[in-house]
Structure formats: structure tokens, C-alpha cells
Amino acid sequence: MRNMTSSASARGIAAIVGVGSNLGRSIARKFAHEGYTVAILARDLGRLSRFADEIAREEKAQVFAIRIDCSDSRSVREAFEGVLSLGFVEVLVYNAFQPVSWQPTHFTDIRIDSFEKTLAVSSVGAFHCAQQVVPGMVERGRGTILFTGCSASLNGVAGFSELCCGKFALRALSQCLAREFQPFGVHVAHVVIDGIVGPSRGASTSSQRGLVGEQQSGGGDGSMDPDALAQTYWHLHVQDRAAWTQEIDLRPSSPRFF
């Protein structure tokens, strides 16, 4: 963990799981900008620490970098011991994703270990992370849990069984938690990123194509600015509890079809 400034936040902790160079980083930056102490979690601690330095410097915020492997329940528990030691986790954003081939894979060619790893990261990891923070949210009667989904959360796609099964399960988890914990003041929402996520405006990151959240990037017509997407995550967090959103689809005004 890295404490990037000396001043303490008056608000709770925002834990962003699955922070890469695009969407996860933008979400972390947005919550830091709004005054939250932010814990960013991913597998690559070196890169994560650089992001923490950058966000802390730009937003004058406390940012902590914590390594996590969402496919390993022990790693999740140890990571959240660190997160919870910082204080009450008011916000959990689960943006983790197991990379898959962007070329369709014939069903009989999918290895079982690869299938299980994708399920572990996409849904089982989300289950473990949510279990770490829900008790504190229920105790205080407030909290927000946001899950990042994608086009494959809604429709099965030939050749992408791994991705679709994991994302379908994540969506189901989101719906179950919303119905169970909304009466206790915990807002749970599923964000469907239906398109290509590019680098933030002005960034020079090279373009790649993809199907989901943190792995998507693109340029030109049809790509979405991760900073703009992060605004929606913030909006979901501050929504009036009299009218909570449980699921929202985000897509570009000029969609690019795969």
C-alpha cells in the first residue's frame, strides 16, 4: 500500500478493483476528485503504484495501491484486510476482467482451466470482494457496489462462451445483491459497457479492439471516453435512494459494431 498524501479524507473509502489504463483509472480519478480516499487494486502492483502517484498528485488525494488476484480467494481476503484497515469502504467498484482472445474460440477447443479462470475473475472474484464490504455497509445503512458488465452480459455470442458465462453470472450476482441489500441502504448496480472504451481525450494510448470494460480501447468514431463513463459511476453513487438504478446500458452515440 502507498499513502500518497498526508491529509485524511472526510469521506469513506472508494475501492476500485481492476484498475488498468482506461476505465478503472478514470473511475478512481473521479472518486478522488470528489474527496474520497481511494484504494486501487489490480495484479500489476508496479503499474498500479504509478497510477496512484499520478492520481494523488493531480487530485491532491489519498490513494493506495494494493495488489489483488481476483481468481484467488486468499489474495482477495488479504487485499481487503489492507483496504478495510483504511476505514469504512463506502464504495466498491468491481471492474476486474480476465483477458480472452478476441478471435472466436470453438467450444470444443476451450480448455477447462481457462474457462474456470475466466469465471473466477468475472464472477467468483466479485462475490468474494462484495462479501468483504457488505457487512460494514449494512451496519452503517449506506454504501454503493457497482459491477462493470459488457455486451456479453446480455447476449450469448458464438465463440465467446468463457466471456459470456462469466459476465452472465456477474449480472445475476448484481441483481441478487440489489434485492437482498437495497432495504438496508446498499445501492447495487450493474453497468453494461456496450461498446469500445478508448483512452481519455487527449491521451496517446495506442488503439486496440475488444469486447469488455478495461480491455477495450479504440479511437475514431464509436469509441467512448473513459472519463465520461466514470461520470456515470459517480452519478449512480450519489443517486437519491428513492429512485435507484439497478442496471444501466452505456453506448456511444455512433456505435461501432463488431
Short mmCIF file of N, CA and C in Angstrom, two decimals, residues 152-239:
data_model
loop_
_atom_site.label_atom_id
_atom_site.label_comp_id
_atom_site.label_asym_id
_atom_site.label_seq_id
_atom_site.Cartn_x
_atom_site.Cartn_y
_atom_site.Cartn_z
N ALA A 152 -21.54 -8.78 -23.64
CA ALA A 152 -21.65 -10.21 -23.41
C ALA A 152 -22.40 -10.55 -22.12
N SER A 153 -22.73 -9.55 -21.31
CA SER A 153 -23.54 -9.78 -20.11
C SER A 153 -24.99 -10.08 -20.46
N LEU A 154 -25.41 -9.66 -21.66
CA LEU A 154 -26.82 -9.71 -22.04
C LEU A 154 -27.13 -10.75 -23.09
N ASN A 155 -26.16 -11.07 -23.93
CA ASN A 155 -26.42 -11.98 -25.04
C ASN A 155 -25.25 -12.95 -25.23
N GLY A 156 -25.57 -14.21 -25.42
CA GLY A 156 -24.54 -15.17 -25.74
C GLY A 156 -23.98 -14.90 -27.13
N VAL A 157 -22.67 -15.07 -27.26
CA VAL A 157 -22.00 -14.81 -28.54
C VAL A 157 -21.25 -16.06 -28.96
N ALA A 158 -21.47 -16.54 -30.15
CA ALA A 158 -20.79 -17.74 -30.63
C ALA A 158 -19.28 -17.56 -30.56
N GLY A 159 -18.61 -18.52 -29.95
CA GLY A 159 -17.17 -18.48 -29.86
C GLY A 159 -16.65 -17.75 -28.63
N PHE A 160 -17.55 -17.24 -27.77
CA PHE A 160 -17.12 -16.49 -26.58
C PHE A 160 -17.81 -17.03 -25.33
N SER A 161 -17.85 -18.34 -25.20
CA SER A 161 -18.51 -18.97 -24.05
C SER A 161 -17.89 -18.54 -22.73
N GLU A 162 -16.56 -18.46 -22.69
CA GLU A 162 -15.88 -18.07 -21.44
C GLU A 162 -16.34 -16.70 -20.97
N LEU A 163 -16.25 -15.75 -21.84
CA LEU A 163 -16.60 -14.38 -21.50
C LEU A 163 -18.07 -14.26 -21.11
N CYS A 164 -18.95 -14.83 -21.93
CA CYS A 164 -20.38 -14.67 -21.69
C CYS A 164 -20.83 -15.32 -20.39
N CYS A 165 -20.34 -16.52 -20.11
CA CYS A 165 -20.76 -17.21 -18.89
C CYS A 165 -20.33 -16.44 -17.65
N GLY A 166 -19.11 -15.93 -17.65
CA GLY A 166 -18.65 -15.15 -16.51
C GLY A 166 -19.43 -13.88 -16.32
N LYS A 167 -19.73 -13.18 -17.42
CA LYS A 167 -20.44 -11.91 -17.33
C LYS A 167 -21.92 -12.11 -17.05
N PHE A 168 -22.52 -13.19 -17.55
CA PHE A 168 -23.90 -13.52 -17.19
C PHE A 168 -23.99 -13.72 -15.68
N ALA A 169 -23.06 -14.47 -15.11
CA ALA A 169 -23.08 -14.75 -13.68
C ALA A 169 -22.90 -13.47 -12.86
N LEU A 170 -22.04 -12.56 -13.33
CA LEU A 170 -21.85 -11.28 -12.64
C LEU A 170 -23.14 -10.48 -12.61
N ARG A 171 -23.86 -10.48 -13.71
CA ARG A 171 -25.13 -9.76 -13.77
C ARG A 171 -26.14 -10.36 -12.79
N ALA A 172 -26.19 -11.68 -12.71
CA ALA A 172 -27.10 -12.33 -11.77
C ALA A 172 -26.73 -11.99 -10.33
N LEU A 173 -25.43 -11.98 -10.04
CA LEU A 173 -24.98 -11.62 -8.69
C LEU A 173 -25.43 -10.20 -8.35
N SER A 174 -25.29 -9.29 -9.29
CA SER A 174 -25.70 -7.91 -9.06
C SER A 174 -27.18 -7.82 -8.74
N GLN A 175 -28.01 -8.53 -9.49
CA GLN A 175 -29.44 -8.50 -9.25
C GLN A 175 -29.81 -9.09 -7.88
N CYS A 176 -29.16 -10.18 -7.53
CA CYS A 176 -29.44 -10.81 -6.23
C CYS A 176 -29.06 -9.90 -5.07
N LEU A 177 -27.87 -9.29 -5.16
CA LEU A 177 -27.42 -8.41 -4.08
C LEU A 177 -28.31 -7.17 -3.98
N ALA A 178 -28.75 -6.65 -5.11
CA ALA A 178 -29.62 -5.47 -5.09
C ALA A 178 -30.91 -5.77 -4.34
N ARG A 179 -31.50 -6.92 -4.62
CA ARG A 179 -32.76 -7.26 -3.98
C ARG A 179 -32.58 -7.59 -2.49
N GLU A 180 -31.42 -8.14 -2.15
CA GLU A 180 -31.20 -8.51 -0.75
C GLU A 180 -30.82 -7.32 0.12
N PHE A 181 -30.01 -6.41 -0.42
CA PHE A 181 -29.43 -5.38 0.44
C PHE A 181 -29.94 -3.96 0.21
N GLN A 182 -30.72 -3.75 -0.84
CA GLN A 182 -31.30 -2.42 -1.02
C GLN A 182 -32.11 -1.98 0.20
N PRO A 183 -32.90 -2.87 0.82
CA PRO A 183 -33.66 -2.43 2.01
C PRO A 183 -32.77 -1.97 3.16
N PHE A 184 -31.49 -2.32 3.13
CA PHE A 184 -30.56 -1.93 4.19
C PHE A 184 -29.73 -0.70 3.81
N GLY A 185 -30.08 -0.07 2.69
CA GLY A 185 -29.40 1.15 2.30
C GLY A 185 -28.19 0.97 1.41
N VAL A 186 -28.02 -0.24 0.84
CA VAL A 186 -26.88 -0.51 -0.02
C VAL A 186 -27.35 -0.49 -1.48
N HIS A 187 -26.79 0.41 -2.25
CA HIS A 187 -27.15 0.54 -3.66
C HIS A 187 -26.24 -0.36 -4.49
N VAL A 188 -26.82 -1.31 -5.19
CA VAL A 188 -26.06 -2.22 -6.06
C VAL A 188 -26.53 -2.01 -7.49
N ALA A 189 -25.59 -1.77 -8.40
CA ALA A 189 -25.96 -1.54 -9.79
C ALA A 189 -24.97 -2.22 -10.73
N HIS A 190 -25.48 -2.59 -11.91
CA HIS A 190 -24.71 -3.27 -12.94
C HIS A 190 -24.61 -2.32 -14.13
N VAL A 191 -23.38 -2.03 -14.56
CA VAL A 191 -23.15 -1.07 -15.64
C VAL A 191 -22.72 -1.84 -16.89
N VAL A 192 -23.56 -1.82 -17.91
CA VAL A 192 -23.27 -2.52 -19.16
C VAL A 192 -22.53 -1.57 -20.10
N ILE A 193 -21.26 -1.86 -20.34
CA ILE A 193 -20.46 -1.06 -21.27
C ILE A 193 -20.61 -1.70 -22.65
N ASP A 194 -21.50 -1.15 -23.45
CA ASP A 194 -21.85 -1.76 -24.74
C ASP A 194 -21.13 -1.01 -25.86
N GLY A 195 -19.83 -1.23 -25.96
CA GLY A 195 -19.07 -0.56 -26.99
C GLY A 195 -17.58 -0.59 -26.70
N ILE A 196 -16.85 0.21 -27.41
CA ILE A 196 -15.40 0.26 -27.29
C ILE A 196 -15.00 1.41 -26.38
N VAL A 197 -14.18 1.13 -25.39
CA VAL A 197 -13.69 2.17 -24.50
C VAL A 197 -12.28 2.56 -24.94
N GLY A 198 -12.11 3.80 -25.28
CA GLY A 198 -10.82 4.29 -25.74
C GLY A 198 -10.08 5.00 -24.63
N PRO A 199 -8.90 5.50 -24.90
CA PRO A 199 -8.18 6.32 -23.92
C PRO A 199 -8.92 7.62 -23.69
N SER A 200 -8.70 8.24 -22.54
CA SER A 200 -9.36 9.51 -22.26
C SER A 200 -8.92 10.55 -23.28
N ARG A 201 -9.77 11.53 -23.50
CA ARG A 201 -9.49 12.56 -24.50
C ARG A 201 -8.13 13.20 -24.25
N GLY A 202 -7.33 13.27 -25.30
CA GLY A 202 -6.01 13.87 -25.18
C GLY A 202 -4.92 12.86 -24.88
N ALA A 203 -5.30 11.62 -24.49
CA ALA A 203 -4.29 10.60 -24.20
C ALA A 203 -3.74 10.04 -25.50
N SER A 204 -2.54 9.45 -25.42
CA SER A 204 -1.88 8.96 -26.63
C SER A 204 -1.80 7.44 -26.67
N THR A 205 -2.61 6.78 -25.82
CA THR A 205 -2.58 5.32 -25.78
C THR A 205 -2.93 4.75 -27.14
N SER A 206 -2.19 3.75 -27.59
CA SER A 206 -2.47 3.14 -28.88
C SER A 206 -3.79 2.39 -28.85
N SER A 207 -4.44 2.31 -29.98
CA SER A 207 -5.77 1.71 -30.05
C SER A 207 -5.69 0.19 -30.13
N GLN A 208 -6.68 -0.42 -29.45
CA GLN A 208 -6.87 -1.86 -29.55
C GLN A 208 -8.36 -2.09 -29.60
N ARG A 209 -8.75 -3.28 -30.03
CA ARG A 209 -10.17 -3.60 -30.06
C ARG A 209 -10.47 -4.63 -29.00
N GLY A 210 -11.75 -4.62 -28.52
CA GLY A 210 -12.13 -5.57 -27.51
C GLY A 210 -13.63 -5.65 -27.34
N LEU A 211 -14.04 -6.41 -26.32
CA LEU A 211 -15.46 -6.60 -26.06
C LEU A 211 -15.89 -6.10 -24.70
N VAL A 212 -14.97 -5.78 -23.81
CA VAL A 212 -15.40 -5.53 -22.43
C VAL A 212 -14.53 -4.54 -21.72
N GLY A 213 -15.18 -3.74 -20.87
CA GLY A 213 -14.60 -2.85 -19.87
C GLY A 213 -13.16 -2.46 -20.04
N GLU A 214 -12.30 -2.88 -19.11
CA GLU A 214 -10.95 -2.39 -19.02
C GLU A 214 -10.10 -2.80 -20.22
N GLN A 215 -10.48 -3.86 -20.92
CA GLN A 215 -9.66 -4.32 -22.03
C GLN A 215 -9.99 -3.61 -23.33
N GLN A 216 -11.07 -2.81 -23.34
CA GLN A 216 -11.45 -2.15 -24.56
C GLN A 216 -10.68 -0.86 -24.74
N SER A 217 -10.31 -0.57 -25.92
CA SER A 217 -9.79 0.74 -26.25
C SER A 217 -9.96 0.95 -27.72
N GLY A 218 -10.04 2.18 -28.12
CA GLY A 218 -10.25 2.42 -29.54
C GLY A 218 -10.11 3.88 -29.83
N GLY A 219 -10.15 4.21 -31.06
CA GLY A 219 -10.07 5.61 -31.46
C GLY A 219 -11.03 5.86 -32.59
N GLY A 220 -11.22 7.11 -32.93
CA GLY A 220 -12.12 7.45 -34.00
C GLY A 220 -13.56 7.31 -33.59
N ASP A 221 -14.43 7.27 -34.60
CA ASP A 221 -15.86 7.20 -34.34
C ASP A 221 -16.23 5.93 -33.59
N GLY A 222 -17.13 6.07 -32.65
CA GLY A 222 -17.67 4.90 -31.96
C GLY A 222 -16.99 4.54 -30.66
N SER A 223 -15.87 5.16 -30.31
CA SER A 223 -15.23 4.84 -29.03
C SER A 223 -15.77 5.75 -27.94
N MET A 224 -15.68 5.28 -26.70
CA MET A 224 -16.20 6.03 -25.56
C MET A 224 -15.05 6.51 -24.67
N ASP A 225 -15.15 7.73 -24.21
CA ASP A 225 -14.15 8.32 -23.33
C ASP A 225 -14.34 7.76 -21.92
N PRO A 226 -13.34 7.12 -21.34
CA PRO A 226 -13.50 6.55 -20.00
C PRO A 226 -13.81 7.59 -18.93
N ASP A 227 -13.34 8.82 -19.12
CA ASP A 227 -13.68 9.87 -18.16
C ASP A 227 -15.17 10.17 -18.18
N ALA A 228 -15.78 10.12 -19.37
CA ALA A 228 -17.22 10.32 -19.47
C ALA A 228 -17.97 9.16 -18.82
N LEU A 229 -17.48 7.94 -19.01
CA LEU A 229 -18.10 6.79 -18.37
C LEU A 229 -18.01 6.88 -16.85
N ALA A 230 -16.88 7.36 -16.36
CA ALA A 230 -16.69 7.48 -14.91
C ALA A 230 -17.71 8.42 -14.29
N GLN A 231 -18.17 9.40 -15.05
CA GLN A 231 -19.21 10.30 -14.54
C GLN A 231 -20.48 9.53 -14.20
N THR A 232 -20.80 8.51 -15.00
CA THR A 232 -22.00 7.71 -14.72
C THR A 232 -21.83 6.90 -13.45
N TYR A 233 -20.64 6.35 -13.23
CA TYR A 233 -20.39 5.62 -11.98
C TYR A 233 -20.60 6.55 -10.79
N TRP A 234 -20.11 7.78 -10.90
CA TRP A 234 -20.31 8.74 -9.81
C TRP A 234 -21.79 9.05 -9.63
N HIS A 235 -22.50 9.25 -10.72
CA HIS A 235 -23.93 9.55 -10.65
C HIS A 235 -24.68 8.43 -9.95
N LEU A 236 -24.36 7.19 -10.25
CA LEU A 236 -25.01 6.06 -9.59
C LEU A 236 -24.77 6.09 -8.09
N HIS A 237 -23.56 6.46 -7.70
CA HIS A 237 -23.24 6.51 -6.27
C HIS A 237 -24.05 7.57 -5.53
N VAL A 238 -24.27 8.72 -6.15
CA VAL A 238 -24.94 9.82 -5.45
C VAL A 238 -26.44 9.88 -5.75
N GLN A 239 -26.98 8.90 -6.46
CA GLN A 239 -28.41 8.87 -6.74
C GLN A 239 -29.23 8.91 -5.46
#
